[in-house]
Amino acid sequence: MKRSFYRQVALALAGVMLIALTGCQRDPASAAHTEEISTETAESAAPEQTPEAAENESAVEQTSEPSLPDPEGAAVFTYEQCEDAALRAQQYWYADMTTGPASYRYALVDSVAASVVPYETCIYNDQLLTMMSYGEVGERALDRVYAGTDLLVEVYFYVEYEPETYYQGPQYGDGLTAVYILVPADTTQPCEIISGWHNAQNGEKMPRPGQTMMAEGLTIYQSRMVLHQCQAMAAAGLREFTSPADWTEEELYRYLYYRGQDFGIEEDTWQNARRAITEGNRILTIDFTAEDDWSGNQRFLSAEWPGFAAKNIEAYTSGLDSGSVPGYQGQNTGWQFGWDGDTLVAKLSSEAGYTAQEYRFQTCEGFSPWNGRTFCVEGKPLDG
């Protein structure tokens, strides 16, 4: 606004100086005649402005002047309020992102940090200003922070996706990430996420966590994949086999039930024959072959496969908890991984301390790092 005003004043002064200079060099009558001709020429050359153009020009002028009150009048929050808001935002983030339906998707560091973002930072940061200016004036997130009814909290964290997530389609990028949460000053009111994930904003605030490899020579994707595969096979009670073709129908159901959870597949999927064929073939191709056509094939379950009968599903489900491999204790199970030539061997020890089960894998490099995985070639029970 001020810049436009100063520009108009400068142009006016320049015009006055130009007229004064030309007036010193020309006859007054001639100058007046020339000015009249110039004015007529300019008027005839200028295009006639339509009502629509005038309306658009007026709209541009209005939108170019956002309503931003003086930051000196913004509410000031106490240290205790900021500390409480940061804690509430973290708790809200955990509940929304790590214990909800999508919690299987992520491998997150335990320490998630948060900090309150001052009003001044919001109005001088173009990204934050745009994000917080949606809605009606007076009700925008920006206005609520200014008035002191809400605090803006930035929650930042490190995320690495589980390998199965990539088979679901495009995802946010791995790495240091932040979300913005609006926290009401009234502690009885719920928090609200007002942004998507913003990557690489806070790289200096959190170190990259250490990587856990199941065995030397594996990538992080292969390491996580093989651990998930072992957990699903042990939970399903799969003992001796070289292929899913060796399993009973109940064993097939159990494996798809447990392994499907890594892919975010709900239990009711296996009650629908068509969906069970599609998802079953996809999972089994990923876990038991080196093929890349994991989507849309009928390698293990044909189009004629009738699916699981409802009465069988009921019986299979009731026995899920009691059908696991001896010594399997969920995520607390102790696995030992090692190489036998180019074969990766995973061993599960029983509660008595002897090796109860062995699974053997080959590695697949894949067409992309996330697609690098392991696939199982044998399961064998052991006596110790």
Short mmCIF file of C-alpha atoms in Angstrom, two decimals:
data_model
loop_
_atom_site.label_atom_id
_atom_site.label_comp_id
_atom_site.label_asym_id
_atom_site.label_seq_id
_atom_site.Cartn_x
_atom_site.Cartn_y
_atom_site.Cartn_z
CA MET A 1 0.00 0.00 0.00
CA LYS A 2 2.71 2.48 1.00
CA ARG A 3 4.95 1.36 -1.83
CA SER A 4 2.17 2.03 -4.38
CA PHE A 5 1.54 5.46 -2.88
CA TYR A 6 5.21 6.42 -3.03
CA ARG A 7 5.39 5.23 -6.65
CA GLN A 8 2.45 7.46 -7.60
CA VAL A 9 4.05 10.44 -5.88
CA ALA A 10 7.34 9.77 -7.68
CA LEU A 11 5.60 9.57 -11.05
CA ALA A 12 3.71 12.77 -10.36
CA LEU A 13 6.91 14.60 -9.42
CA ALA A 14 8.64 13.28 -12.53
CA GLY A 15 5.73 14.53 -14.63
CA VAL A 16 5.88 17.96 -13.06
CA MET A 17 9.64 18.16 -13.70
CA LEU A 18 9.18 17.05 -17.31
CA ILE A 19 6.48 19.66 -17.94
CA ALA A 20 8.64 22.32 -16.32
CA LEU A 21 11.62 21.40 -18.50
CA THR A 22 9.64 21.28 -21.74
CA GLY A 23 7.94 24.51 -20.82
CA CYS A 24 11.34 26.21 -20.76
CA GLN A 25 12.06 24.96 -24.28
CA ARG A 26 8.77 25.60 -26.08
CA ASP A 27 6.33 28.36 -26.83
CA PRO A 28 3.42 28.26 -24.32
CA ALA A 29 0.76 28.28 -27.04
CA SER A 30 2.50 25.54 -28.98
CA ALA A 31 2.88 23.49 -25.83
CA ALA A 32 -0.81 23.81 -25.01
CA HIS A 33 -1.79 22.76 -28.56
CA THR A 34 0.60 19.78 -28.43
CA GLU A 35 -0.75 18.72 -25.01
CA GLU A 36 -4.33 18.81 -26.33
CA ILE A 37 -3.43 16.64 -29.33
CA SER A 38 -1.52 14.21 -27.10
CA THR A 39 -4.48 13.90 -24.74
CA GLU A 40 -6.90 13.19 -27.57
CA THR A 41 -4.54 10.63 -29.10
CA ALA A 42 -4.10 8.86 -25.76
CA GLU A 43 -7.85 8.73 -25.16
CA SER A 44 -8.54 7.32 -28.63
CA ALA A 45 -5.71 4.77 -28.35
CA ALA A 46 -6.74 3.49 -24.90
CA PRO A 47 -9.10 0.46 -25.10
CA GLU A 48 -12.50 0.89 -23.55
CA GLN A 49 -12.67 -0.90 -20.18
CA THR A 50 -15.52 -3.37 -19.83
CA PRO A 51 -17.51 -3.71 -16.58
CA GLU A 52 -16.07 -7.21 -16.13
CA ALA A 53 -12.50 -5.91 -16.42
CA ALA A 54 -13.20 -3.17 -13.92
CA GLU A 55 -14.68 -5.71 -11.51
CA ASN A 56 -11.64 -8.01 -11.88
CA GLU A 57 -9.28 -5.10 -11.35
CA SER A 58 -11.16 -4.17 -8.20
CA ALA A 59 -10.96 -7.80 -6.97
CA VAL A 60 -7.21 -7.90 -7.59
CA GLU A 61 -6.77 -4.70 -5.58
CA GLN A 62 -8.76 -6.18 -2.70
CA THR A 63 -6.95 -9.54 -2.64
CA SER A 64 -3.55 -7.89 -2.85
CA GLU A 65 -4.14 -6.32 0.56
CA PRO A 66 -4.56 -9.20 3.07
CA SER A 67 -6.11 -8.37 6.39
CA LEU A 68 -3.21 -8.75 8.81
CA PRO A 69 -3.49 -6.97 12.15
CA ASP A 70 -0.47 -5.45 13.83
CA PRO A 71 1.60 -8.32 15.30
CA GLU A 72 2.24 -6.22 18.40
CA GLY A 73 -1.40 -6.79 19.33
CA ALA A 74 -1.18 -10.59 19.12
CA ALA A 75 -1.94 -12.61 22.22
CA VAL A 76 1.03 -13.58 24.38
CA PHE A 77 1.04 -17.10 25.80
CA THR A 78 2.75 -18.08 29.02
CA TYR A 79 5.56 -20.61 29.17
CA GLU A 80 3.21 -23.04 30.90
CA GLN A 81 0.61 -22.66 28.14
CA CYS A 82 3.21 -23.32 25.45
CA GLU A 83 4.60 -26.33 27.28
CA ASP A 84 1.11 -27.77 27.78
CA ALA A 85 0.14 -27.15 24.15
CA ALA A 86 3.28 -28.89 22.87
CA LEU A 87 2.57 -31.91 25.06
CA ARG A 88 -1.08 -32.07 23.97
CA ALA A 89 -0.07 -31.83 20.32
CA GLN A 90 2.37 -34.72 20.72
CA GLN A 91 -0.27 -36.85 22.42
CA TYR A 92 -2.78 -36.00 19.71
CA TRP A 93 -0.25 -36.86 17.02
CA TYR A 94 0.54 -40.22 18.62
CA ALA A 95 -3.15 -41.11 18.93
CA ASP A 96 -3.96 -40.04 15.38
CA MET A 97 -0.89 -41.39 13.59
CA THR A 98 0.48 -44.35 15.52
CA THR A 99 -2.44 -46.15 17.17
CA GLY A 100 -5.10 -45.66 14.50
CA PRO A 101 -5.91 -47.85 11.48
CA ALA A 102 -2.78 -46.65 9.63
CA SER A 103 -0.31 -47.40 12.41
CA TYR A 104 1.07 -50.46 10.61
CA ARG A 105 2.40 -48.23 7.84
CA TYR A 106 5.23 -46.50 9.63
CA ALA A 107 8.50 -47.19 11.39
CA LEU A 108 8.91 -44.14 13.60
CA VAL A 109 11.51 -42.99 16.09
CA ASP A 110 10.21 -42.99 19.64
CA SER A 111 11.06 -39.33 20.35
CA VAL A 112 8.66 -36.95 18.67
CA ALA A 113 9.39 -33.27 19.36
CA ALA A 114 7.04 -30.28 19.32
CA SER A 115 7.25 -26.51 19.67
CA VAL A 116 4.81 -23.60 19.60
CA VAL A 117 5.05 -21.34 16.55
CA PRO A 118 4.62 -17.60 17.39
CA TYR A 119 2.17 -15.42 15.47
CA GLU A 120 5.03 -13.29 14.11
CA THR A 121 6.63 -16.36 12.54
CA CYS A 122 3.34 -17.25 10.87
CA ILE A 123 2.88 -13.91 9.13
CA TYR A 124 6.47 -13.62 7.91
CA ASN A 125 6.63 -17.18 6.55
CA ASP A 126 4.82 -17.40 3.19
CA GLN A 127 4.08 -21.11 3.55
CA LEU A 128 2.61 -20.78 7.03
CA LEU A 129 0.73 -17.63 6.11
CA THR A 130 -0.94 -19.35 3.16
CA MET A 131 -1.75 -22.44 5.21
CA MET A 132 -3.33 -20.45 8.04
CA SER A 133 -5.27 -17.95 5.92
CA TYR A 134 -7.97 -20.29 4.63
CA GLY A 135 -11.54 -19.54 5.66
CA GLU A 136 -13.46 -16.48 6.71
CA VAL A 137 -11.68 -13.53 8.29
CA GLY A 138 -12.07 -13.84 12.02
CA GLU A 139 -12.34 -17.63 11.88
CA ARG A 140 -9.04 -18.42 10.17
CA ALA A 141 -6.35 -20.29 12.05
CA LEU A 142 -4.26 -17.12 11.83
CA ASP A 143 -6.99 -15.07 13.51
CA ARG A 144 -7.46 -17.65 16.25
CA VAL A 145 -3.76 -17.59 17.11
CA TYR A 146 -3.80 -13.77 17.08
CA ALA A 147 -6.80 -13.69 19.41
CA GLY A 148 -5.25 -16.21 21.79
CA THR A 149 -7.94 -18.87 21.48
CA ASP A 150 -5.49 -21.36 19.88
CA LEU A 151 -1.78 -22.07 19.71
CA LEU A 152 -0.04 -23.33 16.59
CA VAL A 153 2.27 -26.26 17.33
CA GLU A 154 4.79 -27.79 14.96
CA VAL A 155 5.27 -31.52 15.63
CA TYR A 156 8.33 -32.91 13.90
CA PHE A 157 9.48 -36.50 13.66
CA TYR A 158 11.45 -38.97 11.61
CA VAL A 159 9.58 -41.51 9.49
CA GLU A 160 10.64 -44.53 7.50
CA TYR A 161 7.93 -46.53 5.82
CA GLU A 162 7.55 -50.24 6.29
CA PRO A 163 8.42 -51.94 2.97
CA GLU A 164 4.87 -53.24 2.46
CA THR A 165 3.57 -49.67 2.35
CA TYR A 166 5.15 -48.97 -1.01
CA TYR A 167 3.03 -51.67 -2.64
CA GLN A 168 -0.05 -49.58 -1.80
CA GLY A 169 0.92 -46.72 -4.11
CA PRO A 170 2.62 -43.30 -3.75
CA GLN A 171 3.49 -42.16 -0.23
CA TYR A 172 4.99 -39.14 1.46
CA GLY A 173 8.78 -39.19 1.38
CA ASP A 174 10.86 -40.83 4.09
CA GLY A 175 12.87 -38.66 6.43
CA LEU A 176 12.51 -35.74 8.79
CA THR A 177 8.97 -34.46 8.64
CA ALA A 178 6.64 -32.00 10.36
CA VAL A 179 2.91 -31.50 10.77
CA TYR A 180 1.12 -28.44 12.14
CA ILE A 181 -1.54 -28.81 14.81
CA LEU A 182 -3.89 -26.17 16.15
CA VAL A 183 -4.22 -26.58 19.93
CA PRO A 184 -7.10 -24.71 21.66
CA ALA A 185 -6.17 -22.74 24.76
CA ASP A 186 -9.31 -24.27 26.26
CA THR A 187 -8.03 -27.69 27.29
CA THR A 188 -11.51 -29.20 26.99
CA GLN A 189 -11.53 -28.61 23.23
CA PRO A 190 -9.96 -31.08 20.75
CA CYS A 191 -6.81 -30.44 18.74
CA GLU A 192 -6.91 -30.14 14.95
CA ILE A 193 -4.32 -31.02 12.31
CA ILE A 194 -4.27 -28.20 9.74
CA SER A 195 -1.53 -29.43 7.39
CA GLY A 196 -0.24 -32.41 5.53
CA TRP A 197 3.28 -33.72 6.05
CA HIS A 198 6.04 -31.21 5.35
CA ASN A 199 9.35 -32.92 4.59
CA ALA A 200 12.89 -31.72 5.23
CA GLN A 201 11.86 -28.68 7.25
CA ASN A 202 13.60 -29.58 10.48
CA GLY A 203 16.57 -31.68 9.52
CA GLU A 204 18.76 -30.01 12.12
CA LYS A 205 16.37 -30.78 14.98
CA MET A 206 16.47 -34.54 14.92
CA PRO A 207 19.22 -37.01 14.03
CA ARG A 208 18.61 -39.92 11.71
CA PRO A 209 17.98 -43.03 13.87
CA GLY A 210 20.16 -46.08 13.61
CA GLN A 211 19.27 -48.77 11.10
CA THR A 212 18.65 -52.34 12.24
CA MET A 213 19.83 -54.99 9.78
CA MET A 214 18.77 -58.58 10.27
CA ALA A 215 21.93 -59.85 8.59
CA GLU A 216 25.00 -58.46 6.87
CA GLY A 217 24.35 -57.76 3.21
CA LEU A 218 20.64 -56.96 3.56
CA THR A 219 19.15 -53.53 2.97
CA ILE A 220 16.81 -51.93 5.51
CA TYR A 221 13.85 -52.86 3.28
CA GLN A 222 14.92 -56.50 3.02
CA SER A 223 15.60 -56.64 6.76
CA ARG A 224 12.17 -55.40 7.70
CA MET A 225 10.47 -57.54 5.08
CA VAL A 226 12.10 -60.78 6.24
CA LEU A 227 11.23 -60.08 9.88
CA HIS A 228 7.57 -59.48 8.98
CA GLN A 229 7.50 -62.65 6.89
CA CYS A 230 8.95 -64.73 9.73
CA GLN A 231 6.46 -63.30 12.22
CA ALA A 232 3.48 -64.07 9.95
CA MET A 233 4.62 -67.64 9.20
CA ALA A 234 5.32 -68.40 12.86
CA ALA A 235 2.01 -66.86 13.98
CA ALA A 236 0.19 -68.95 11.36
CA GLY A 237 1.91 -72.12 12.62
CA LEU A 238 3.59 -72.92 9.30
CA ARG A 239 6.17 -75.65 9.86
CA GLU A 240 7.27 -77.80 6.89
CA PHE A 241 6.82 -76.61 3.30
CA THR A 242 8.58 -75.44 0.17
CA SER A 243 5.65 -73.48 -1.29
CA PRO A 244 2.19 -72.25 -0.28
CA ALA A 245 0.89 -75.16 -2.37
CA ASP A 246 1.95 -77.42 0.54
CA TRP A 247 -0.35 -75.71 3.03
CA THR A 248 -3.82 -76.71 4.12
CA GLU A 249 -6.63 -74.25 3.53
CA GLU A 250 -6.55 -73.31 7.20
CA GLU A 251 -2.83 -72.59 7.05
CA LEU A 252 -3.36 -70.46 3.95
CA TYR A 253 -6.07 -68.48 5.71
CA ARG A 254 -3.93 -67.99 8.80
CA TYR A 255 -0.97 -66.74 6.81
CA LEU A 256 -3.04 -64.32 4.74
CA TYR A 257 -4.77 -63.13 7.89
CA TYR A 258 -1.51 -62.29 9.69
CA ARG A 259 0.53 -61.17 6.70
CA GLY A 260 -2.32 -59.06 5.40
CA GLN A 261 -2.04 -56.86 8.47
CA ASP A 262 1.41 -55.72 7.30
CA PHE A 263 -0.22 -54.51 4.08
CA GLY A 264 -3.13 -52.85 5.87
CA ILE A 265 -5.66 -55.40 4.66
CA GLU A 266 -8.72 -55.70 6.87
CA GLU A 267 -10.12 -59.01 8.10
CA ASP A 268 -13.28 -58.77 5.96
CA THR A 269 -11.14 -58.95 2.79
CA TRP A 270 -10.79 -62.69 3.23
CA GLN A 271 -14.56 -63.08 3.36
CA ASN A 272 -14.89 -61.78 -0.19
CA ALA A 273 -13.70 -64.34 -2.78
CA ARG A 274 -12.82 -61.80 -5.49
CA ARG A 275 -10.82 -59.56 -3.16
CA ALA A 276 -9.23 -62.57 -1.49
CA ILE A 277 -7.99 -63.81 -4.89
CA THR A 278 -6.46 -60.43 -5.77
CA GLU A 279 -4.86 -59.67 -2.42
CA GLY A 280 -3.87 -63.29 -1.78
CA ASN A 281 -2.00 -63.61 -5.07
CA ARG A 282 -0.28 -60.30 -4.50
CA ILE A 283 0.99 -61.22 -1.03
CA LEU A 284 2.02 -64.75 -1.97
CA THR A 285 3.86 -63.55 -5.09
CA ILE A 286 5.78 -60.97 -3.06
CA ASP A 287 6.65 -63.41 -0.28
CA PHE A 288 7.36 -66.61 -2.23
CA THR A 289 8.68 -65.60 -5.66
CA ALA A 290 11.20 -63.19 -7.20
CA GLU A 291 8.61 -62.03 -9.73
CA ASP A 292 7.68 -58.38 -10.16
CA ASP A 293 4.16 -59.06 -11.44
CA TRP A 294 2.84 -59.03 -7.89
CA SER A 295 -0.27 -57.10 -8.89
CA GLY A 296 -3.13 -58.63 -10.84
CA ASN A 297 -1.81 -62.19 -11.35
CA GLN A 298 -3.49 -65.52 -10.55
CA ARG A 299 -0.34 -67.48 -9.80
CA PHE A 300 -1.51 -69.11 -6.56
CA LEU A 301 -5.28 -68.58 -6.48
CA SER A 302 -7.14 -68.98 -9.79
CA ALA A 303 -10.28 -67.16 -10.84
CA GLU A 304 -12.17 -70.40 -10.16
CA TRP A 305 -11.06 -70.50 -6.52
CA PRO A 306 -14.27 -70.22 -4.48
CA GLY A 307 -12.72 -68.44 -1.52
CA PHE A 308 -13.03 -69.38 2.13
CA ALA A 309 -16.44 -70.69 3.21
CA ALA A 310 -18.00 -68.64 6.01
CA LYS A 311 -18.20 -71.64 8.36
CA ASN A 312 -14.54 -72.44 7.75
CA ILE A 313 -13.46 -68.87 8.40
CA GLU A 314 -15.25 -68.97 11.73
CA ALA A 315 -13.42 -72.15 12.70
CA TYR A 316 -10.06 -70.91 11.42
CA THR A 317 -10.37 -67.61 13.27
CA SER A 318 -11.22 -69.26 16.57
CA GLY A 319 -7.97 -71.21 16.41
CA LEU A 320 -5.67 -68.36 15.46
CA ASP A 321 -4.23 -67.80 18.93
CA SER A 322 -3.42 -71.44 19.57
CA GLY A 323 -1.96 -72.36 16.20
CA SER A 324 1.41 -70.63 16.28
CA VAL A 325 4.85 -72.27 16.17
CA PRO A 326 6.10 -73.33 19.64
CA GLY A 327 8.13 -70.52 21.19
CA TYR A 328 6.60 -67.77 19.08
CA GLN A 329 5.96 -64.68 21.23
CA GLY A 330 4.90 -62.06 18.71
CA GLN A 331 7.22 -59.09 18.34
CA ASN A 332 9.17 -60.27 21.40
CA THR A 333 10.28 -63.44 19.64
CA GLY A 334 14.02 -63.94 19.41
CA TRP A 335 15.18 -64.60 15.85
CA GLN A 336 18.69 -65.47 14.71
CA PHE A 337 19.65 -64.70 11.11
CA GLY A 338 22.65 -66.02 9.23
CA TRP A 339 23.86 -67.09 5.80
CA ASP A 340 24.18 -70.59 4.40
CA GLY A 341 25.88 -69.80 1.11
CA ASP A 342 23.50 -67.44 -0.69
CA THR A 343 20.53 -68.57 1.41
CA LEU A 344 19.40 -66.50 4.39
CA VAL A 345 18.40 -68.69 7.34
CA ALA A 346 16.09 -67.48 10.11
CA LYS A 347 15.85 -69.56 13.29
CA LEU A 348 13.32 -69.34 16.10
CA SER A 349 14.25 -70.60 19.56
CA SER A 350 11.66 -72.16 21.85
CA GLU A 351 11.11 -71.19 25.48
CA ALA A 352 13.26 -74.17 26.45
CA GLY A 353 16.17 -72.62 24.54
CA TYR A 354 16.41 -74.99 21.60
CA THR A 355 15.81 -74.07 17.95
CA ALA A 356 12.22 -75.00 17.12
CA GLN A 357 11.78 -73.66 13.59
CA GLU A 358 13.82 -72.63 10.57
CA TYR A 359 12.79 -70.55 7.54
CA ARG A 360 15.03 -70.16 4.50
CA PHE A 361 15.01 -67.21 2.09
CA GLN A 362 16.52 -66.00 -1.15
CA THR A 363 17.04 -62.29 -1.79
CA CYS A 364 15.59 -60.24 -4.61
CA GLU A 365 17.17 -56.91 -5.56
CA GLY A 366 14.00 -55.65 -7.22
CA PHE A 367 13.67 -52.77 -9.66
CA SER A 368 13.95 -50.12 -6.92
CA PRO A 369 15.40 -50.01 -3.40
CA TRP A 370 11.97 -50.30 -1.78
CA ASN A 371 11.21 -53.34 -3.96
CA GLY A 372 14.33 -55.18 -2.79
CA ARG A 373 13.00 -57.99 -0.65
CA THR A 374 13.40 -61.58 0.55
CA PHE A 375 11.23 -64.49 -0.51
CA CYS A 376 10.82 -67.73 1.39
CA VAL A 377 11.86 -71.04 -0.23
CA GLU A 378 11.48 -73.45 2.68
CA GLY A 379 10.13 -73.96 6.17
CA LYS A 380 11.47 -76.74 8.37
CA PRO A 381 10.72 -77.75 11.99
CA LEU A 382 13.74 -78.61 14.14
CA ASP A 383 14.20 -80.61 17.29
CA GLY A 384 16.95 -78.47 18.73
#
